Short mmCIF file of C-alpha atoms and ligand atoms in Angstrom, two decimals:
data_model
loop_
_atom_site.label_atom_id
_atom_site.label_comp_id
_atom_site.label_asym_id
_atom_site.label_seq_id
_atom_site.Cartn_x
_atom_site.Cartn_y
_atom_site.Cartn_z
CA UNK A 1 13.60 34.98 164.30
CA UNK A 2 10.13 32.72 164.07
CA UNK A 3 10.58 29.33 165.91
CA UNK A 4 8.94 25.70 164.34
CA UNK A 5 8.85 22.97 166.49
CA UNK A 6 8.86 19.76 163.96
CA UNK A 7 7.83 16.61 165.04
CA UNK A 8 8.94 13.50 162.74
CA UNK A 9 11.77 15.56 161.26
CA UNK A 10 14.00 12.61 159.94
CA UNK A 11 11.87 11.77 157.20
CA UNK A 12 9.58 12.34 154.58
CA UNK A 13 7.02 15.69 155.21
CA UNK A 14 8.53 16.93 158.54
CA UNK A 15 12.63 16.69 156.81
CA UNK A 16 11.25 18.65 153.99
CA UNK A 17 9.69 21.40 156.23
CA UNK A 18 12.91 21.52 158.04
CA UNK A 19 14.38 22.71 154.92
CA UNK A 20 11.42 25.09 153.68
CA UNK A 21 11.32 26.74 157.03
CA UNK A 22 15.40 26.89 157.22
CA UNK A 23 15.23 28.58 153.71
CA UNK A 24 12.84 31.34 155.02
CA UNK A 25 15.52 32.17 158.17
CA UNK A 26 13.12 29.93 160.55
CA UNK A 27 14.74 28.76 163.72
CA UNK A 28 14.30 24.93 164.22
CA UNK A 29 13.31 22.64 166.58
CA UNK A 30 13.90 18.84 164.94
CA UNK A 31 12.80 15.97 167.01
CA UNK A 32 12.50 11.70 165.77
CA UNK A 33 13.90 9.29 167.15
CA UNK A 34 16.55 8.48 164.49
CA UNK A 35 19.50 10.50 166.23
CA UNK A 36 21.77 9.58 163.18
CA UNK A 37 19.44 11.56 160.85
CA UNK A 38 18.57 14.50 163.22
CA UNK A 39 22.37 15.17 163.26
CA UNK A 40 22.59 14.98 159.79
CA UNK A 41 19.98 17.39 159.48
CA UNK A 42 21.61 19.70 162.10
CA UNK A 43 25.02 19.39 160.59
CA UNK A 44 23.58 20.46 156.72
CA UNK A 45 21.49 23.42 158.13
CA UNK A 46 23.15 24.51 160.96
CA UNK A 47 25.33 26.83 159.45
CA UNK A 48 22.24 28.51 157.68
CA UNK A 49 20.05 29.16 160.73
CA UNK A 50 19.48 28.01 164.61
CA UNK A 51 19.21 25.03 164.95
CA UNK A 52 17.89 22.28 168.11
CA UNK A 53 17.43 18.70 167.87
CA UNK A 54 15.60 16.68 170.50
CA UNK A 55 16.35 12.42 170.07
CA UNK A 56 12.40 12.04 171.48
CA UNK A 57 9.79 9.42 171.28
CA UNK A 58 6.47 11.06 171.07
CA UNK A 59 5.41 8.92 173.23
CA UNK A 60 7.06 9.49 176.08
CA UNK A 61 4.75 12.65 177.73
CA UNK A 62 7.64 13.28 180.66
CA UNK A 63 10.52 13.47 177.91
CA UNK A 64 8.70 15.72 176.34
CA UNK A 65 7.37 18.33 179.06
CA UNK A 66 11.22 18.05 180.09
CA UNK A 67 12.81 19.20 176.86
CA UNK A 68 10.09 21.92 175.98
CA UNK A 69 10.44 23.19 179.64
CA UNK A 70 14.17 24.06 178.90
CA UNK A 71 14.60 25.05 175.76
CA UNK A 72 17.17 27.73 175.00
CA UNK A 73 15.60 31.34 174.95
CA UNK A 74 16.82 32.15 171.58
CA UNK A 75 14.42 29.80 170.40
CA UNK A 76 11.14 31.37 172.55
CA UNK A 77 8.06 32.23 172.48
CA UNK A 78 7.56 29.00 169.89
CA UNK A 79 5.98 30.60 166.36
CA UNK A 80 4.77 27.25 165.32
CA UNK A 81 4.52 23.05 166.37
CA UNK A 82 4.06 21.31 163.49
CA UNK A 83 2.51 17.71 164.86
CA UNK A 84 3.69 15.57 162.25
CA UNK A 85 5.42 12.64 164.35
CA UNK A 86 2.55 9.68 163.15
CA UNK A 87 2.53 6.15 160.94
CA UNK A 88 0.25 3.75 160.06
CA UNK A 89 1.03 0.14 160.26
CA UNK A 90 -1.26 -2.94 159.50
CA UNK A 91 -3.29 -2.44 155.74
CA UNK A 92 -4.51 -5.25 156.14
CA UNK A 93 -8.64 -6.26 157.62
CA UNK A 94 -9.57 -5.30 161.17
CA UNK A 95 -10.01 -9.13 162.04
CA UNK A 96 -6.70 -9.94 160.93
CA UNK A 97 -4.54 -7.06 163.25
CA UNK A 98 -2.21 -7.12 165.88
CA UNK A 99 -3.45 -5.48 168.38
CA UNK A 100 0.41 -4.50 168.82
CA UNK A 101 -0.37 -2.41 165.92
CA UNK A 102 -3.98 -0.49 167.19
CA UNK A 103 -1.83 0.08 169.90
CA UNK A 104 0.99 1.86 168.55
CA UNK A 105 -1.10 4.36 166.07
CA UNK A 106 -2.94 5.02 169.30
CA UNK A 107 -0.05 5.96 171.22
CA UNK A 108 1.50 7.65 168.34
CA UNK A 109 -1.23 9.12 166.61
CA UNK A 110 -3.07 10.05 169.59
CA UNK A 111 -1.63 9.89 172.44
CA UNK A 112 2.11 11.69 170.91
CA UNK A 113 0.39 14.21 169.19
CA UNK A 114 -1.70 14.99 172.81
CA UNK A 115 1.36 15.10 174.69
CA UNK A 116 3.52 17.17 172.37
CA UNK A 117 0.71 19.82 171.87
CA UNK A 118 0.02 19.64 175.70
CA UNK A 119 3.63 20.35 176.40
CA UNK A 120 4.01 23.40 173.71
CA UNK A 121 1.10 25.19 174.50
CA UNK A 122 2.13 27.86 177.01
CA UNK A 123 4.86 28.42 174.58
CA UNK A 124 2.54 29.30 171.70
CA UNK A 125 0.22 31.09 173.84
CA UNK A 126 3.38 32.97 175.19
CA UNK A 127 3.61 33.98 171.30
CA UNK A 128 0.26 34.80 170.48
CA UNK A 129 -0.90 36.25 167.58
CA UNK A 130 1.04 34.92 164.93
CA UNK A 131 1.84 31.58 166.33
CA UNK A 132 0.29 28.48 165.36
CA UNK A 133 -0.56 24.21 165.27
CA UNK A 134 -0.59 22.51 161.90
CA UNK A 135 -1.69 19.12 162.94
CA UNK A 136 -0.94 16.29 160.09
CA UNK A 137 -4.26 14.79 159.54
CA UNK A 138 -5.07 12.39 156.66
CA UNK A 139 -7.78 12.02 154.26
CA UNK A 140 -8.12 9.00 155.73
CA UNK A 141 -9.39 11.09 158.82
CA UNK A 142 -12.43 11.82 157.19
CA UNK A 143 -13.06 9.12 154.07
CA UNK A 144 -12.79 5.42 154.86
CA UNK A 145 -11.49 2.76 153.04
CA UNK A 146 -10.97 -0.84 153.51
CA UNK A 147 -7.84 -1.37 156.06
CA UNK A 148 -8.16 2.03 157.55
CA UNK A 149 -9.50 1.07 160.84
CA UNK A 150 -7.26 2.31 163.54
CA UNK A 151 -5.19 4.97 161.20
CA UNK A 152 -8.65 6.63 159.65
CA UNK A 153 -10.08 6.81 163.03
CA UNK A 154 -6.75 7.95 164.77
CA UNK A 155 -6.78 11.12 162.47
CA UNK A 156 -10.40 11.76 162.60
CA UNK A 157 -9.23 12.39 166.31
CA UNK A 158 -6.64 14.52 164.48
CA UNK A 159 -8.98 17.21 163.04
CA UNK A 160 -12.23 16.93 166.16
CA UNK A 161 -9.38 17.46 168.34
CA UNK A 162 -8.00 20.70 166.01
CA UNK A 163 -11.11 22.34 166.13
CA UNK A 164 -12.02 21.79 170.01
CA UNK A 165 -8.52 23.00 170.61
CA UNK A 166 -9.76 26.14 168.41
CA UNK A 167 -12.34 27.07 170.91
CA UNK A 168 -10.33 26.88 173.76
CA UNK A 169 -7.39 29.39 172.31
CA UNK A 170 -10.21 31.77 170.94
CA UNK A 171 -8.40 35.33 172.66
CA UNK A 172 -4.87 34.02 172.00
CA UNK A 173 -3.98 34.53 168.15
CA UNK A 174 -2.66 31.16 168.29
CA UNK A 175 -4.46 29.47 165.30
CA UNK A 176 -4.87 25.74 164.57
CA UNK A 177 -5.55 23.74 161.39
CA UNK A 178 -5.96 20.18 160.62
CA UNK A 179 -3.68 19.96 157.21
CA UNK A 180 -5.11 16.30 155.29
CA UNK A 181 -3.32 14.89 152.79
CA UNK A 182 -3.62 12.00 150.17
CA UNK A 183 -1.83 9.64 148.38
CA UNK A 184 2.02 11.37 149.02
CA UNK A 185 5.32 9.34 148.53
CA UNK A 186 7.32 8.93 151.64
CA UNK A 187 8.53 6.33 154.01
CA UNK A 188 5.43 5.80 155.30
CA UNK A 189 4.43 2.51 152.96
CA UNK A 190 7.73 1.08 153.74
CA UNK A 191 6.81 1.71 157.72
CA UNK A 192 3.31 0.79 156.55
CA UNK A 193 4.40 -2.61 155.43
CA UNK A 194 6.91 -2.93 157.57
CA UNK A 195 9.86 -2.65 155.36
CA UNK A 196 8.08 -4.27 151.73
CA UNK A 197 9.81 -1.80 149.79
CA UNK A 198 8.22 -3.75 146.88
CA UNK A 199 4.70 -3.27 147.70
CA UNK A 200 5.73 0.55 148.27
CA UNK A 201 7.24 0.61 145.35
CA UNK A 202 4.13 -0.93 144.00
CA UNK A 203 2.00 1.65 145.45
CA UNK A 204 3.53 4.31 144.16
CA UNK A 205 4.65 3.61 140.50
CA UNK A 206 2.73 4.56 137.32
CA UNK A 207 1.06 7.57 139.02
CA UNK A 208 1.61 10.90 140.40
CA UNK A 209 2.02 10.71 144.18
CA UNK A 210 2.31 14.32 146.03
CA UNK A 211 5.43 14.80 147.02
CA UNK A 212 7.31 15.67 150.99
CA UNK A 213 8.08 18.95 149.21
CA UNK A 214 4.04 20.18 148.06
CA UNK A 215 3.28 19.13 151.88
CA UNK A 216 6.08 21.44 153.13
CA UNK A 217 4.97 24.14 150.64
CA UNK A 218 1.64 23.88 152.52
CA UNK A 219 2.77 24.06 155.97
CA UNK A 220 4.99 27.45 155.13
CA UNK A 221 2.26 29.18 153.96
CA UNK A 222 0.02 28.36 156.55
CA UNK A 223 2.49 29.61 159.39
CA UNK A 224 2.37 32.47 157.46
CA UNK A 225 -0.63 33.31 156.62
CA UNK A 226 -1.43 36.88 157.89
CA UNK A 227 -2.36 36.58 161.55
CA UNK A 228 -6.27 37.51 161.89
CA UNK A 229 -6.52 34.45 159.04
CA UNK A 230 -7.11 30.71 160.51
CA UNK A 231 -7.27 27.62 157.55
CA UNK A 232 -9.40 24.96 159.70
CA UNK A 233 -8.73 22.24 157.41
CA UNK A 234 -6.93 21.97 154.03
CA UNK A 235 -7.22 18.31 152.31
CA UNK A 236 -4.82 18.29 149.58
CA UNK A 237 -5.18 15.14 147.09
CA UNK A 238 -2.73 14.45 143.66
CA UNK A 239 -4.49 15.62 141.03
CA UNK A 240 -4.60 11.81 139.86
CA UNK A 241 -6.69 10.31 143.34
CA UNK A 242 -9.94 10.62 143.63
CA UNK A 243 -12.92 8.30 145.64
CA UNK A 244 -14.05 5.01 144.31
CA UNK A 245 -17.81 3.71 144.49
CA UNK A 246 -19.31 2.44 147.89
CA UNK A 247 -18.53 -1.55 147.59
CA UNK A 248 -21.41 -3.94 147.61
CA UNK A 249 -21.38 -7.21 149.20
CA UNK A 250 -23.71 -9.65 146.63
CA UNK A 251 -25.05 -13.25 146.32
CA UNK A 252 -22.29 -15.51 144.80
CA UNK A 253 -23.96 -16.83 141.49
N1 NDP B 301 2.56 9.87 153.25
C1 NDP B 301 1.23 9.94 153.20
O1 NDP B 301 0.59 9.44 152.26
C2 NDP B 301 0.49 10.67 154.26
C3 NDP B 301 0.99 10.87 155.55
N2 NDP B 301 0.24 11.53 156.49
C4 NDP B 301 0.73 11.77 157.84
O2 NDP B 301 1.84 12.65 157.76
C5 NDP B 301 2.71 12.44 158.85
C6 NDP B 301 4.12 12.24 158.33
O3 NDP B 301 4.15 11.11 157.51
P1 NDP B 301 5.21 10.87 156.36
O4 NDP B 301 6.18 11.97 156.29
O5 NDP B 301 4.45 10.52 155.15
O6 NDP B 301 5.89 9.50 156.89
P2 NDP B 301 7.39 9.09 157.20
O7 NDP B 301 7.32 7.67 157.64
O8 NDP B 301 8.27 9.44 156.07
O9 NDP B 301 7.78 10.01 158.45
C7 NDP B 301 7.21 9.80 159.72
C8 NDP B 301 7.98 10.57 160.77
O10 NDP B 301 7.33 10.35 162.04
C9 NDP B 301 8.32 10.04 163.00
N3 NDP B 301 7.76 9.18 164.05
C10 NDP B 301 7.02 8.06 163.91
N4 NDP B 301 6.76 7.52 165.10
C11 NDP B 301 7.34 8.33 166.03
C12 NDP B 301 7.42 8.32 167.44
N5 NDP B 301 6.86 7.36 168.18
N6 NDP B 301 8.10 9.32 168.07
C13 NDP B 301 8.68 10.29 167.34
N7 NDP B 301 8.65 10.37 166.01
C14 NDP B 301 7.98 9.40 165.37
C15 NDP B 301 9.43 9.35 162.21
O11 NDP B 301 10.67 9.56 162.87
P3 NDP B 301 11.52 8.44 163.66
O12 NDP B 301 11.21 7.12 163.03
O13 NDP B 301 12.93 8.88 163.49
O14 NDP B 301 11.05 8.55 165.07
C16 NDP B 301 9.41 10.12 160.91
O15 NDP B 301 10.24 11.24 161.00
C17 NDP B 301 2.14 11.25 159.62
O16 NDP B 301 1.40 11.74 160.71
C18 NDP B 301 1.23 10.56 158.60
O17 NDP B 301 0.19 9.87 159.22
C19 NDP B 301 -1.01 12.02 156.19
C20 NDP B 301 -1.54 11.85 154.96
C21 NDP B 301 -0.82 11.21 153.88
O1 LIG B 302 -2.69 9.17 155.38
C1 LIG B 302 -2.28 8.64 154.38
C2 LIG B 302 -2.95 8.67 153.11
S1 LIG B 302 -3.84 7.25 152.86
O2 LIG B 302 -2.89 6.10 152.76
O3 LIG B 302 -4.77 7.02 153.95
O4 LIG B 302 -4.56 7.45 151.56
#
């Protein structure tokens, strides 16, 4: 059976490509650091196909190299690590952030996604043709917008990083894309805001967000796509977000 490592499984698009890939007879790897709702995932699909969970920080580079050097052979060579473990925090202007917060989509963002990708790579290569990355990028990787700072910039590292990795696996069949969303409605306001469920509420209501589920759609059929066929970068937007004017600072009248 095809193996997908998941990072950020617990919630929002990585829980909902737990359950595409279970669907299609995928075995699963399901890390987060929520144990609670990585057993709760295990104990609902369990009993439809293999199923791991690893209680990991993303952070944490020797956790991870640990638990990816031992996983169970049923689950090897890895078909597919979907690097989706990521958050932003702080919406509001650089010049009034924590640098806390910088520091914690940088080691998230950045730094987890490195470490995680580091760590799976002889597994994928092991795998070959066939296997693949999907690295969760953003729009916000490649458009700015006031209060992106750290979070635009950390997945602009997302997608440079996606296609260097490209040239380096050229000869291996393992392929890599940079998968961008929009607007989509998750937990990722609340995180965002740091718990205002209001103002995610807010941000949400009285349009059409996309949805975990069109993201999990998305990552299914790029893991399996035919295998001579790499997607570089998909940006997927609801059909009701689009770009606003460049802003103009003016003379108060
Ligand atoms: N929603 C949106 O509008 C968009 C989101 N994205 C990106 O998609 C990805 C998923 O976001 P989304 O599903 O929306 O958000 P959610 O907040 O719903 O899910 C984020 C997931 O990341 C995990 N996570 C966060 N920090 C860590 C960490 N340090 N170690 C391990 N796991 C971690 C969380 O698990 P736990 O807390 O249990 O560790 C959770 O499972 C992110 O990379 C985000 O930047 C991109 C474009 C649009
Ligand atoms: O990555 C998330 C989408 S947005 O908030 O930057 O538009």
């Amino acid at each position: 059976m095809p193996s997908v490592l998941i990072t950020g499984a617990t919630s929002g698009f990585g829980r909902a490509a737990a359950y595409r890939f279970a669907k299609a007879g995928w075995s699963l790897i399901l890390t987060g650091r929520r144990e609670e709702r990585l057993k709760a995932l295990e104990d609902e699909l369990g009993s439809q196909v293999e199923v791991l969970t690893l209680t990991l920080d993303v952070r944490d580079a020797d956790a991870i190299a640990q638990a990816l050097k031992n996983l169970p052979e049923a689950l090897l060579p890895l078909t597919c690590l979907i690097n989706n473990a990521g958050l932003a925090l702080a919406p509001e202007p650089s010049q009034k952030v924590a640098l806390r917060d910088w520091h914690t989509m940088i080691d998230t963002n950045i730094t987890g996604l490195v470490n995680v990708t580091h760590a799976a790579l002889p597994l994928l290569i092991e795998h070959g043709a066939g296997a693949s990355i999907l690295n969760l990028g953003s729009v916000a990787g490649q458009w700015p917008y006031p209060g992106g700072h750290v979070y635009g910039a950390s997945k602009a590292f997302v997608q440079q990083f996606g296609y260097n990795l490209r040239c380096d696996l050229l000869g291996t069949g393992v392929r890599v894309t940079d998968l961008a969303p929009g607007m989509a409605e998750t937990e990722f306001t609340l995180v965002r805001t740091k718990g205002d469920q209001a103002a995610s509420d807010a941000l949400y209501r009285g349009t059409t967000p996309l949805q975990a589920e069109d993201i999990a759609e998305q990552l299914f059929y790029l893991a399996t796509l035919p295998a001579h066929v790499n997607i570089n970068r998909l940006e997927i937007m609801p059909v009701r977000q689009a770009w606003s004017p460049f802003a103009v600072d003016r003379d108060k009248t």
